[in-house]
Coordinates of C-alpha atoms and ligand atoms in Angstrom, one line a residue:
X1 CA 83.9 -133.4 54.0
X2 CA 86.2 -136.3 53.4
X3 CA 86.4 -137.2 50.7
X4 CA 90.0 -138.4 49.9
X5 CA 91.4 -140.1 46.6
X6 CA 91.9 -144.0 46.2
X7 CA 96.4 -142.9 46.2
X8 CA 95.9 -141.1 49.2
X9 CA 94.0 -143.8 50.5
X10 CA 95.6 -147.3 49.8
X11 CA 99.2 -145.9 50.1
X12 CA 98.1 -145.5 53.8
X13 CA 96.6 -148.4 53.8
X14 CA 100.5 -150.2 52.8
X15 CA 101.6 -148.1 55.7
X16 CA 100.3 -149.9 58.8
X17 CA 100.1 -152.7 56.6
X18 CA 96.5 -153.5 56.4
X19 CA 93.5 -154.0 53.1
X20 CA 90.7 -151.5 52.6
X21 CA 87.1 -152.8 50.9
X22 CA 85.8 -151.6 48.1
X23 CA 82.0 -152.1 48.4
X24 CA 79.6 -151.7 45.7
X25 CA 76.4 -149.1 46.0
X26 CA 73.3 -148.5 43.4
X27 CA 71.2 -147.4 45.8
X28 CA 70.8 -145.5 48.7
X29 CA 70.8 -148.1 51.2
X30 CA 73.7 -149.3 50.3
X31 CA 75.4 -145.8 51.1
X32 CA 74.2 -146.4 54.4
X33 CA 74.5 -149.8 54.6
X34 CA 78.5 -149.0 53.8
X35 CA 78.6 -145.5 55.9
X36 CA 77.1 -146.5 59.0
X37 CA 79.5 -149.9 59.3
X38 CA 82.2 -147.0 58.8
X39 CA 81.3 -145.2 61.6
X40 CA 80.5 -148.6 63.9
X41 CA 84.8 -149.7 62.8
X42 CA 86.5 -146.2 62.4
X43 CA 87.1 -147.4 59.1
X44 CA 88.4 -145.1 55.6
X45 CA 86.4 -146.4 53.0
X46 CA 86.6 -147.1 49.7
X47 CA 83.0 -146.7 47.3
X48 CA 82.7 -147.8 44.3
X49 CA 79.8 -147.4 41.1
X50 CA 80.1 -149.8 37.9
X51 CA 77.9 -148.7 34.9
X52 CA 75.8 -150.7 35.4
X53 CA 75.0 -148.9 38.8
X54 CA 75.4 -145.0 37.1
X55 CA 72.9 -146.3 35.0
X56 CA 70.7 -147.9 37.0
X57 CA 71.2 -145.2 39.6
X58 CA 71.1 -142.7 38.0
X59 CA 74.2 -140.1 38.0
X60 CA 72.8 -136.9 39.2
X61 CA 71.0 -139.2 42.6
X62 CA 74.6 -140.5 42.8
X63 CA 76.7 -137.5 42.4
X64 CA 74.1 -136.9 45.7
X65 CA 73.8 -139.9 47.4
X66 CA 77.9 -139.2 47.5
X67 CA 77.5 -135.8 48.3
X68 CA 75.2 -136.4 51.3
X69 CA 77.5 -139.4 53.0
X70 CA 80.3 -137.7 53.1
X71 CA 78.4 -134.0 55.0
X72 CA 76.6 -137.2 57.3
X73 CA 79.8 -138.9 58.0
X74 CA 82.5 -135.8 58.0
X75 CA 85.0 -138.3 59.9
X76 CA 85.3 -140.9 57.5
X77 CA 87.7 -141.1 54.5
X78 CA 85.9 -141.8 51.5
X79 CA 87.2 -142.2 48.3
X80 CA 84.9 -142.5 45.1
X81 CA 85.5 -145.2 42.6
X82 CA 84.8 -145.9 38.8
X83 CA 84.4 -150.0 39.2
X84 CA 85.7 -151.4 35.8
X85 CA 85.2 -148.2 33.8
X86 CA 85.2 -149.4 30.2
X87 CA 86.8 -146.8 28.4
X88 CA 88.6 -143.5 28.5
X89 CA 85.2 -141.6 27.9
X90 CA 83.8 -143.2 30.6
X91 CA 86.9 -142.0 33.2
X92 CA 86.5 -138.9 32.1
X93 CA 82.9 -138.5 32.5
X94 CA 84.1 -139.7 36.6
X95 CA 86.1 -137.5 37.2
X96 CA 83.8 -135.1 36.1
X97 CA 81.3 -135.8 38.1
X98 CA 83.6 -136.0 40.9
X99 CA 84.9 -139.5 41.6
X100 CA 88.2 -139.4 43.2
X101 CA 89.6 -142.6 41.5
X102 CA 89.1 -144.4 38.0
X103 CA 89.2 -148.0 37.0
X104 CA 90.7 -148.0 33.5
X105 CA 89.3 -151.5 32.5
X106 CA 91.4 -152.7 29.1
X107 CA 91.9 -156.2 29.9
X108 CA 87.9 -156.2 27.3
X109 CA 87.9 -153.9 25.0
X110 CA 84.9 -151.0 25.6
X111 CA 82.4 -153.6 24.5
X112 CA 82.7 -155.0 27.8
X113 CA 82.8 -158.8 27.1
X114 CA 85.8 -159.1 24.4
X115 CA 89.7 -159.1 26.1
X116 CA 91.2 -157.3 24.8
X117 CA 95.1 -157.5 23.8
X118 CA 97.7 -156.4 26.1
X119 CA 98.6 -153.7 24.1
X120 CA 95.8 -151.8 23.3
X121 CA 95.3 -152.4 27.4
X122 CA 98.3 -150.3 27.3
X123 CA 97.7 -147.3 25.6
X124 CA 94.2 -147.2 27.1
X125 CA 94.9 -148.2 30.7
X126 CA 97.7 -145.1 29.4
X127 CA 95.4 -142.3 28.0
X128 CA 93.6 -142.3 30.8
X129 CA 96.5 -142.4 33.0
X130 CA 97.7 -138.7 31.3
X131 CA 94.3 -136.7 31.9
X132 CA 93.5 -138.7 35.4
X133 CA 97.0 -137.8 36.8
X134 CA 96.4 -133.4 35.4
X135 CA 93.4 -134.5 37.8
X136 CA 94.4 -135.9 41.0
X137 CA 92.8 -138.3 40.4
X138 CA 93.7 -142.1 40.8
X139 CA 93.5 -144.5 38.2
X140 CA 93.2 -148.6 38.8
X141 CA 94.1 -151.1 35.3
X142 CA 93.8 -154.7 35.1
X143 CA 95.7 -157.3 33.8
X144 CA 94.4 -160.6 32.8
X145 CA 90.7 -161.3 32.7
X146 CA 88.7 -162.2 35.6
X147 CA 86.1 -165.2 34.8
X148 CA 82.2 -164.7 35.5
X149 CA 79.9 -162.2 34.1
X150 CA 78.3 -159.4 35.8
X151 CA 75.6 -157.4 34.1
X152 CA 77.0 -158.5 31.2
X153 CA 79.9 -157.1 31.3
X154 CA 83.1 -159.8 31.6
X155 CA 84.2 -162.1 29.3
X156 CA 83.3 -165.2 31.2
X157 CA 86.9 -166.2 30.5
X158 CA 89.9 -167.1 33.3
X159 CA 93.1 -165.5 31.6
X160 CA 95.8 -165.1 35.1
X161 CA 98.8 -162.3 34.8
X162 CA 101.3 -162.3 33.7
X163 CA 103.8 -161.3 36.3
X164 CA 107.0 -160.5 33.8
X165 CA 103.5 -158.5 31.6
X166 CA 102.4 -157.0 35.4
X167 CA 105.3 -155.2 35.5
X168 CA 105.9 -154.5 31.9
X169 CA 101.8 -152.9 32.3
X170 CA 103.0 -150.7 35.1
X171 CA 106.0 -149.1 33.9
X172 CA 104.9 -148.5 30.2
X173 CA 100.6 -147.3 31.7
X174 CA 102.0 -145.6 35.1
X175 CA 98.7 -146.9 37.3
X176 CA 98.6 -146.2 41.6
X177 CA 96.2 -149.9 41.2
X178 CA 97.2 -153.1 39.6
X179 CA 93.6 -155.5 39.3
X180 CA 96.0 -159.0 39.5
X181 CA 93.3 -162.0 37.6
X182 CA 93.6 -165.0 40.1
X183 CA 91.1 -167.3 39.3
X184 CA 88.3 -165.5 41.5
X185 CA 85.8 -164.0 39.5
X186 CA 82.3 -162.1 39.9
X187 CA 79.0 -163.1 41.4
X188 CA 77.8 -165.9 43.3
X189 CA 79.2 -168.6 41.6
X190 CA 82.4 -169.3 41.9
X191 CA 84.3 -172.2 43.0
X192 CA 82.3 -175.6 42.7
X193 CA 84.0 -176.7 45.9
X194 CA 86.5 -174.5 49.2
X195 CA 89.0 -173.1 46.6
X196 CA 92.5 -174.5 47.5
X197 CA 95.7 -173.3 45.8
X198 CA 95.3 -174.7 42.7
X199 CA 92.2 -172.5 41.8
X200 CA 93.2 -169.7 43.4
X201 CA 96.4 -168.4 42.8
X202 CA 98.0 -166.8 45.4
X203 CA 101.5 -167.6 44.6
X204 CA 101.0 -164.7 41.5
X205 CA 100.3 -162.0 44.4
X206 CA 103.4 -162.9 46.5
X207 CA 105.4 -162.9 43.1
X208 CA 103.9 -159.7 41.8
X209 CA 104.4 -157.4 45.4
X210 CA 107.9 -158.9 45.4
X211 CA 108.7 -157.4 41.6
X212 CA 106.7 -154.3 41.9
X213 CA 106.6 -153.7 46.1
X214 CA 105.4 -150.0 45.6
X215 CA 102.0 -150.5 42.9
X216 CA 99.1 -151.4 45.5
X217 CA 97.0 -154.5 43.9
X218 CA 93.8 -154.9 44.1
X219 CA 91.6 -158.2 43.9
X220 CA 88.1 -158.3 42.3
X221 CA 86.0 -160.8 43.0
X222 CA 86.6 -161.5 46.5
X223 CA 83.4 -162.2 47.7
X224 CA 83.2 -164.4 50.5
X225 CA 79.5 -166.0 49.5
X226 CA 78.9 -166.8 52.9
X227 CA 77.4 -170.3 53.4
X228 CA 75.2 -168.5 56.7
X229 CA 73.8 -165.8 53.6
X230 CA 72.7 -168.4 51.6
X231 CA 71.1 -170.2 53.1
X232 CA 69.1 -167.7 54.2
X233 CA 67.8 -167.3 50.8
X234 CA 67.4 -170.9 50.4
X235 CA 65.3 -171.1 54.3
X236 CA 62.9 -168.6 52.2
X237 CA 62.1 -169.6 48.9
X238 CA 65.2 -168.4 47.0
X239 CA 67.6 -171.1 44.8
X240 CA 71.3 -170.5 45.1
X241 CA 73.9 -173.9 43.8
X242 CA 75.9 -174.9 46.4
X243 CA 78.7 -172.4 45.6
X244 CA 82.3 -171.6 47.4
X245 CA 83.5 -167.7 47.3
X246 CA 87.0 -166.2 49.1
X247 CA 87.8 -167.3 51.8
X248 CA 88.5 -164.4 53.8
X249 CA 92.2 -165.7 55.5
X250 CA 93.2 -166.1 51.5
X251 CA 92.2 -162.5 51.1
X252 CA 94.5 -161.8 54.5
X253 CA 97.2 -163.5 53.4
X254 CA 97.0 -161.6 49.9
X255 CA 97.2 -158.6 52.0
X256 CA 100.2 -159.5 53.6
X257 CA 101.7 -159.1 50.2
X258 CA 99.9 -155.9 48.7
X259 CA 96.4 -155.9 47.9
X260 CA 95.3 -153.2 49.4
X261 CA 92.0 -152.8 47.9
X262 CA 88.9 -156.0 48.1
X263 CA 86.1 -155.0 45.8
X264 CA 83.2 -156.8 47.5
X265 CA 80.0 -156.6 45.6
X266 CA 78.0 -160.1 45.8
X267 CA 78.3 -160.3 49.6
X268 CA 75.7 -157.1 50.2
X269 CA 73.7 -159.3 47.4
X270 CA 73.3 -161.8 48.9
X271 CA 72.6 -160.4 52.8
X272 CA 70.0 -157.5 51.6
X273 CA 68.3 -160.2 49.2
X274 CA 67.8 -163.1 52.3
X275 CA 66.7 -160.5 54.8
X276 CA 64.6 -159.1 52.4
X277 CA 62.6 -162.2 51.3
X278 CA 63.0 -163.2 55.1
X279 CA 61.1 -160.4 56.2
X280 CA 59.1 -160.8 53.3
X281 CA 57.3 -164.6 54.4
X282 CA 58.1 -163.8 57.6
X283 CA 54.5 -160.9 57.8
X284 CA 53.5 -160.8 54.4
X285 CA 50.5 -159.5 54.4
X286 CA 53.5 -156.3 55.0
X287 CA 53.5 -153.9 51.8
X288 CA 55.3 -150.7 53.6
X289 CA 59.3 -151.2 51.7
X290 CA 60.6 -149.4 54.9
X291 CA 59.6 -152.8 56.8
X292 CA 62.0 -155.3 54.3
X293 CA 64.5 -152.4 53.2
X294 CA 65.6 -152.4 56.9
X295 CA 66.3 -155.4 57.9
X296 CA 67.4 -155.0 54.2
X297 CA 70.3 -152.6 55.1
X298 CA 71.1 -154.4 58.1
X299 CA 72.3 -157.7 56.7
X300 CA 74.5 -155.7 54.5
X301 CA 76.3 -153.0 57.5
X302 CA 76.4 -156.6 59.0
X303 CA 78.9 -158.2 56.2
X304 CA 80.6 -154.7 56.0
X305 CA 81.4 -154.8 59.4
X306 CA 83.0 -157.7 60.2
X307 CA 85.2 -157.5 56.1
X308 CA 86.1 -153.4 57.7
X309 CA 87.4 -155.8 60.5
X310 CA 89.2 -158.5 58.6
X311 CA 90.5 -156.4 56.1
X312 CA 91.7 -154.4 59.4
X313 CA 91.2 -151.0 58.3
X314 CA 89.1 -150.9 61.0
X315 CA 90.3 -147.7 63.3
X316 CA 91.8 -145.7 60.5
X317 CA 89.9 -143.4 59.8
X318 CA 91.0 -140.5 61.2
X319 CA 94.7 -141.3 60.8
X320 CA 95.4 -138.3 57.4
X321 CA 93.8 -135.7 57.2
X322 CA 92.8 -135.8 52.9
X323 CA 94.8 -133.9 50.6
X324 CA 93.3 -132.5 47.7
X325 CA 92.6 -132.7 44.2
X326 CA 94.5 -130.2 43.1
X327 CA 97.3 -130.6 45.6
X328 CA 97.8 -134.4 44.5
X329 CA 97.6 -133.4 40.2
X330 CA 101.1 -131.1 42.0
X331 CA 102.0 -134.0 43.6
X332 CA 101.9 -136.4 40.5
X333 CA 103.3 -133.8 38.0
X334 CA 106.4 -133.5 40.2
X335 CA 107.2 -136.3 41.0
X336 CA 105.3 -139.5 38.8
X337 CA 104.0 -142.6 40.1
X338 CA 106.4 -142.5 42.3
X339 CA 104.7 -139.9 45.0
X340 CA 104.6 -141.6 48.3
X341 CA 101.5 -139.9 50.3
X342 CA 101.9 -141.0 53.4
Ligands
G3H401 O1 81.8 -155.8 38.0 C1 81.2 -156.0 39.3 C2 80.3 -156.5 40.6 O2 80.2 -157.0 41.2 C3 79.4 -155.1 39.6 O3 78.3 -154.9 38.9 O4 78.1 -154.8 36.6 O5 75.8 -155.6 37.8 O6 76.5 -153.4 38.4 P1 77.2 -154.5 38.3
13P402 P1 82.0 -160.2 43.5 O1 81.3 -160.4 42.8 O2 83.0 -160.9 44.4 O3 81.3 -159.1 45.3 O4 83.1 -158.5 43.6 C1 82.8 -157.6 43.3 C2 83.9 -157.1 42.4 O5 85.3 -157.1 41.9 C3 83.6 -155.1 41.4 O6 84.5 -155.2 40.3
ZN403 ZN1 85.5 -156.9 39.1

């Protein structure tokens, strides 16, 4: 069993100077693709489930898929994370289910749509930190809002993170990791041209990292939306309009400045959809789902592998033994959130 807390995984990443991809899962093929890529590259990994994913797969199925993953890949350190928790109740249910990390996204109200004010965000995040740390579970907060809407989640409105507020937010909430808004959005349509530093505010990351050097920074909406993957979808009957994602080299710059967790969902969706469209077009007489799900899984694995190599997590799977949740709870109690787990 190699289930680790995200705090340990990110502390180790900070120590080693690399980033860790957090990939979204909804089903068996995604879990398998990510774990195979982790094995192939020897990478620790974060697997995350949104509220929509938990609804789609059902908590018990998701739990057992994760249990199977840790059983089949015992050499891989894997953190199981609630993506965009909308309330303390959602975070609590994730902890009860066995997640080792939760995101309390108090940048939005609990409808997951309406931008929230700073005080609301601090209060709700602090509440989750107290509950989660008592069980050794890691907490990610978010300050500022991303653009884009996924599965009816998100306000669509961008509010870049203010570095002064970030300092106050981390001091008052004691979160382990902070998601920052730097101009990215969820989904495939992030930028209408190759992003420069005008639209992708990497300087915010640099400033926050200087002022909060021990807080792990998180980049959401970090799919790169590779043209090759979009082209495959369009070649086989899809309709994805011209669009740009976050260039991998910018993520690598972020990693030099405290970014430790990089959220990627859309790139796997694009890879799977392209492979399935291609399989359908190549043999319209096929109707065995394995015929198209196998190439979809392989295409997702390829993307994940490339990101693991680019983020630098490759080769670090066996660097450390997992600290148990009860032991982490004791550390939080004795040392507060400034503890170091390396
Ligand atoms: O938060 C964004 C992730 O891509 C999850 O998306 O809410 O459609 O599952 P989702
Ligand atoms: P993408 O839509 O860019 O993959 O972002 C995913 C994400 O941030 C999940 O929380
Ligand atoms: Zn996100």
